[in-house]
Amino acid sequence: MKFINSDELIDKLNTNSNYRYDFSKLLKYNPQLEKYVIKNDKINDRIIYDFSKNENNIEFTQSVLKLYFNLDIKIENDRLCPRIPNRLKYVDLMYTLLKTTELNTDSDDYIGLDIGTGHVCIYSLLLYQKYKIKSIGTDIDVKSIELAQTNLFLNNIKDEDIALIINEDSNDLNMYHSLFERIVKEKNSYIGFTVCNPPFYESQLDLDTAKSNKTNNPNTLDLVGTDLELFTKGGELEFIGRLIDDSCSINLKTDKFKWFSSMINKYSNLPKVVEHLETKKIWNFGIFELSFKDFESKPVYHSSTSRWVVYWSFQNFIPPYQISRLKHSNLKFVNPPLSEFVIVNKTDKSFILKELALLNYIKLTASEDKKYVRFEAPDMVWSRSYRRSLKGNKRQKISNEESQVLTPKEPTVIDIIITDSSIKIHWRYGASYKIYESFTSWLKRKSDENK
């Protein structure tokens, strides 16, 4: 059995060098950028670029996309110019989420759904260029779709790789219900995840207030865009709330959608979004911070403004805790429960497989070196009450016929990673945190008994 190395994927997400760009290399590639440089301190190897004007942002962004991603992009000066670092990290996050919540290395052919793709179609293009993930880009602005089609044409992107859809049925009360239903009915592909950059502000006054609260410096990016890109009724909070509501409108038994997500601009909106998820009884969610503060002192392009991504699912694939919980925040109370538990045990751990083999499992598999174990169970089969319910207190193996009757959402799947000094218990799939919590307590007790 081949296990997916979640830790390795998450390490790549956290250390990805593409979030920072070498100005020296960019200036060699496009000398025209030199006229937008405020200070070139070659002694201290530091370049300060002026982002305070939109044309500066456009030329810089086009250069970055060409040099690093081989994308020829036309950016209109009256529309939103995408900030590449947070878009790229958002894309990397969703790819990591998709891969770390697979139970098999041979996964279904998932595609992405880009909600509000804009005229650059940036998320879909990054997904395709970096990961060869196909996607559907949607927008309510006909002009944005037309301009996005031009950018796809410039890069020889075929319709079967990135399809563009005008979401004509959108309105304040029902933004994406019909779009989701349409995809469920018409599309053969599975949506691995949605990405969305919602309009952050309710009005021009709201935007002006936000600007006035920021310190004016060369890294304060000029924000230019259409009203549809910048403003929405109730601001981003109401937009994301409607997006959550519309995701609930789908038949929840469908496997067409795996993860929904949205970017969040305002830190203060995080607990309100989580509260909305909980009101809708959506328990399987995560929050991830898109932060670039570590790069502020380096001679590279950076964005010092944090953003957050909230994601949720009606399926029972459990995300790793490293990408689902806030770490450095006063809002840790909004975090979902931990999906990983570590038992420190430096003694022989051969007891694990022996103990698991005695239980009434659905499936028990292990790697050749016995360092990775996957345990699938229909219930708390390790509990005394469950064992007493078995006739004669003997293990009754579930037959193939009984196993097939179980729906995909019923089992609890747990991966156990064994090292010389510890036992890592990772909840991979299931509908009940109590079952996972009970299992960790049981294995902890068995570990203590075998020290």
XYZ file of N, CA and C in Angstrom, residues 195-300:
318
model
N -12.583 28.122 -5.830
C -11.809 29.261 -5.332
C -12.633 30.507 -5.599
N -12.508 31.482 -4.732
C -13.320 32.692 -4.888
C -12.625 33.869 -4.221
N -12.526 34.954 -4.967
C -12.014 36.213 -4.431
C -13.196 37.183 -4.386
N -13.946 37.216 -3.296
C -15.178 38.013 -3.279
C -14.891 39.511 -3.282
N -15.828 40.310 -3.741
C -15.688 41.765 -3.542
C -15.605 42.029 -2.038
N -14.597 42.752 -1.627
C -14.363 42.930 -0.196
C -15.259 43.994 0.437
N -15.726 44.970 -0.344
C -16.331 46.161 0.241
C -17.808 46.298 -0.120
N -18.513 47.014 0.755
C -19.939 47.247 0.542
C -20.181 48.467 -0.338
N -19.277 49.442 -0.246
C -19.476 50.701 -0.981
C -18.140 51.420 -1.114
N -18.144 52.515 -1.856
C -16.944 53.331 -1.986
C -16.535 53.896 -0.630
N -17.519 54.266 0.182
C -17.231 54.775 1.525
C -16.514 53.713 2.353
N -16.972 52.487 2.251
C -16.337 51.371 2.965
C -14.885 51.218 2.514
N -14.638 51.308 1.220
C -13.280 51.200 0.682
C -12.415 52.368 1.148
N -12.948 53.579 1.100
C -12.183 54.755 1.520
C -11.822 54.666 3.000
N -12.736 54.165 3.809
C -12.456 53.994 5.244
C -11.325 53.001 5.457
N -11.346 51.907 4.703
C -10.289 50.901 4.817
C -8.935 51.484 4.406
N -8.930 52.293 3.357
C -7.691 52.917 2.898
C -7.133 53.875 3.941
N -8.024 54.633 4.576
C -7.581 55.622 5.556
C -6.965 54.986 6.789
N -7.302 53.723 7.025
C -6.761 53.022 8.189
C -5.407 52.389 7.925
N -4.927 52.471 6.677
C -3.645 51.881 6.332
C -2.575 52.961 6.247
N -1.365 52.597 6.628
C -0.246 53.524 6.522
C 0.150 53.654 5.061
N 0.318 54.876 4.588
C 0.679 55.088 3.191
C 2.183 54.883 3.011
N 2.575 53.826 2.294
C 3.975 53.546 2.002
C 4.055 52.906 0.625
N 5.255 52.710 0.099
C 5.381 52.173 -1.261
C 4.752 50.797 -1.451
N 4.547 50.072 -0.366
C 3.947 48.742 -0.487
C 2.428 48.779 -0.377
N 1.846 49.981 -0.226
C 0.396 50.103 -0.241
C -0.060 50.063 -1.697
N -0.642 48.955 -2.086
C -0.984 48.734 -3.486
C -2.191 49.565 -3.901
N -2.111 50.135 -5.058
C -3.218 50.899 -5.609
C -4.343 49.934 -5.991
N -5.562 50.235 -5.561
C -6.686 49.347 -5.832
C -7.603 49.975 -6.862
N -7.608 49.395 -8.058
C -8.443 49.868 -9.155
C -9.267 48.690 -9.646
N -10.550 48.930 -9.901
C -11.396 47.857 -10.402
C -12.790 48.367 -10.701
N -13.594 47.525 -11.301
C -14.978 47.888 -11.574
C -15.797 47.754 -10.294
N -16.983 48.327 -10.311
C -17.863 48.218 -9.136
C -18.198 46.759 -8.831
N -18.381 45.937 -9.869
C -18.691 44.518 -9.649
C -17.533 43.788 -8.988
N -16.302 44.224 -9.257
C -15.128 43.582 -8.659
C -14.892 44.031 -7.226
N -15.242 45.274 -6.920
C -14.890 45.846 -5.618
C -16.019 45.832 -4.599
N -17.267 45.947 -5.065
C -18.374 46.161 -4.134
C -19.455 45.088 -4.270
N -20.082 44.804 -3.130
C -21.206 43.872 -3.116
C -22.092 44.202 -1.930
N -23.346 43.914 -2.039
C -24.304 44.181 -0.957
C -23.865 43.470 0.324
N -23.675 44.262 1.379
C -23.281 43.678 2.660
C -21.806 43.358 2.778
N -21.012 43.710 1.746
C -19.580 43.436 1.801
C -19.270 41.954 1.726
N -18.005 41.624 1.982
C -17.569 40.230 1.823
C -18.286 39.286 2.783
N -18.661 39.763 3.960
C -19.295 38.894 4.945
C -20.621 38.356 4.428
N -21.445 39.248 3.864
C -22.732 38.799 3.333
C -22.532 37.948 2.078
N -21.543 38.296 1.270
C -21.258 37.521 0.060
C -20.893 36.079 0.423
N -19.959 35.920 1.367
C -19.528 34.574 1.764
C -20.679 33.823 2.419
N -21.507 34.548 3.174
C -22.673 33.912 3.790
C -23.619 33.350 2.741
N -23.829 34.115 1.670
C -24.705 33.627 0.590
C -24.061 32.465 -0.154
N -22.741 32.512 -0.277
C -22.026 31.419 -0.922
C -22.183 30.128 -0.107
N -22.088 30.244 1.204
C -22.306 29.091 2.086
C -23.734 28.575 1.940
N -24.693 29.507 1.959
C -26.105 29.111 1.824
C -26.346 28.372 0.512
N -25.780 28.892 -0.572
C -25.993 28.266 -1.876
C -25.324 26.907 -1.968
N -24.174 26.745 -1.284
C -23.535 25.429 -1.291
C -24.409 24.406 -0.566
N -25.168 24.867 0.420
C -26.072 23.971 1.159
C -27.260 23.542 0.314
N -27.544 24.290 -0.743
C -28.734 24.007 -1.537
C -28.564 22.778 -2.418
N -27.330 22.343 -2.625
C -27.082 21.155 -3.422
C -27.500 19.926 -2.628
N -27.937 18.909 -3.333
C -28.184 17.626 -2.688
C -26.895 17.202 -1.983
N -26.922 17.146 -0.668
C -25.694 16.938 0.088
C -25.081 15.565 -0.130
N -25.811 14.657 -0.733
C -25.263 13.328 -0.985
C -24.425 13.279 -2.258
N -24.415 14.385 -3.003
C -23.653 14.383 -4.241
C -22.161 14.335 -3.946
N -21.421 13.643 -4.794
C -19.972 13.637 -4.664
C -19.338 14.521 -5.736
N -20.148 15.360 -6.363
C -19.661 16.237 -7.426
C -18.749 17.342 -6.899
N -18.985 17.785 -5.663
C -18.198 18.855 -5.058
C -17.476 18.304 -3.833
N -16.167 18.540 -3.766
C -15.417 18.075 -2.597
C -15.198 19.209 -1.586
N -14.610 20.316 -2.038
C -14.351 21.446 -1.139
C -14.855 22.751 -1.744
N -15.543 23.539 -0.923
C -15.889 24.922 -1.257
C -14.906 25.821 -0.506
N -14.647 27.008 -1.056
C -13.739 27.908 -0.331
C -13.952 29.348 -0.757
N -13.424 30.246 0.054
C -13.437 31.673 -0.280
C -12.310 32.366 0.465
N -11.764 33.395 -0.161
C -10.797 34.246 0.527
C -11.539 35.213 1.441
N -10.892 35.594 2.533
C -11.449 36.573 3.481
C -10.437 37.698 3.657
N -10.909 38.921 3.554
C -10.044 40.093 3.658
C -9.939 40.605 5.097
N -11.064 40.621 5.802
C -11.096 41.245 7.130
C -10.956 40.207 8.233
N -9.957 40.415 9.070
C -9.695 39.527 10.208
C -10.925 39.401 11.111
N -11.624 40.515 11.294
C -12.778 40.526 12.203
C -13.939 39.691 11.676
N -13.914 39.337 10.375
C -15.004 38.541 9.809
C -14.827 37.040 10.030
N -13.643 36.608 10.437
C -13.385 35.181 10.605
C -14.371 34.496 11.552
N -14.550 34.993 12.787
C -15.496 34.307 13.683
C -16.931 34.344 13.182
N -17.290 35.399 12.440
C -18.658 35.504 11.928
C -18.900 34.479 10.820
N -17.878 34.246 9.992
C -18.004 33.244 8.935
C -18.115 31.846 9.549
N -17.284 31.564 10.547
C -17.339 30.254 11.223
C -18.686 30.067 11.900
N -19.201 31.118 12.503
C -20.526 31.044 13.138
C -21.598 30.711 12.099
N -21.473 31.287 10.908
C -22.435 31.001 9.840
C -22.343 29.526 9.425
N -21.124 29.013 9.312
C -20.943 27.592 8.986
C -21.598 26.711 10.041
N -21.392 27.059 11.292
C -21.954 26.253 12.378
C -23.473 26.349 12.412
N -23.999 27.528 12.084
C -25.456 27.690 12.009
C -26.046 26.749 10.961
N -25.309 26.547 9.884
C -25.745 25.642 8.813
C -25.364 24.184 9.094
N -24.829 23.952 10.307
C -24.423 22.601 10.729
C -23.342 22.019 9.824
N -22.458 22.892 9.360
C -21.304 22.456 8.571
C -20.129 22.332 9.532
N -19.775 21.112 9.879
C -18.736 20.877 10.876
C -17.360 20.643 10.246
N -17.332 20.254 8.962
C -16.061 19.929 8.314
C -15.545 21.154 7.570
N -14.710 21.941 8.236
C -14.196 23.174 7.642
C -12.768 23.416 8.124
N -12.121 24.381 7.507
C -10.786 24.776 7.930
C -10.535 26.231 7.616
N -9.539 26.804 8.277
C -9.133 28.195 8.046
C -7.620 28.215 7.860
N -7.161 28.942 6.856
C -5.727 29.020 6.582
C -5.352 30.474 6.346
N -4.238 30.901 6.941
C -3.782 32.278 6.775
C -2.790 32.377 5.620
N -3.072 33.287 4.695
C -2.141 33.605 3.619
C -1.301 34.786 4.094
N -0.156 34.486 4.673
C 0.666 35.535 5.264
C 2.028 35.559 4.599
N 2.568 36.770 4.393
C 3.867 36.921 3.743
C 4.788 37.815 4.577
N 4.514 37.928 5.860
C 5.273 38.841 6.712
C 6.731 38.424 6.853
N 7.010 37.133 6.701
C 8.379 36.647 6.838
C 9.301 37.201 5.762
N 8.723 37.729 4.675
C 9.529 38.152 3.544
C 9.746 39.668 3.506
N 9.291 40.384 4.510
C 9.296 41.846 4.432
C 10.700 42.431 4.332
N 11.657 41.822 5.007
C 12.986 42.424 5.076
C 13.904 41.960 3.951
N 13.391 41.134 3.043
C 14.235 40.570 1.999
C 14.088 41.346 0.695
N 15.098 41.268 -0.163
C 15.075 42.055 -1.410
C 14.217 41.411 -2.481
N 12.995 41.187 -2.145
C 12.085 40.519 -3.072
C 10.722 41.174 -2.996
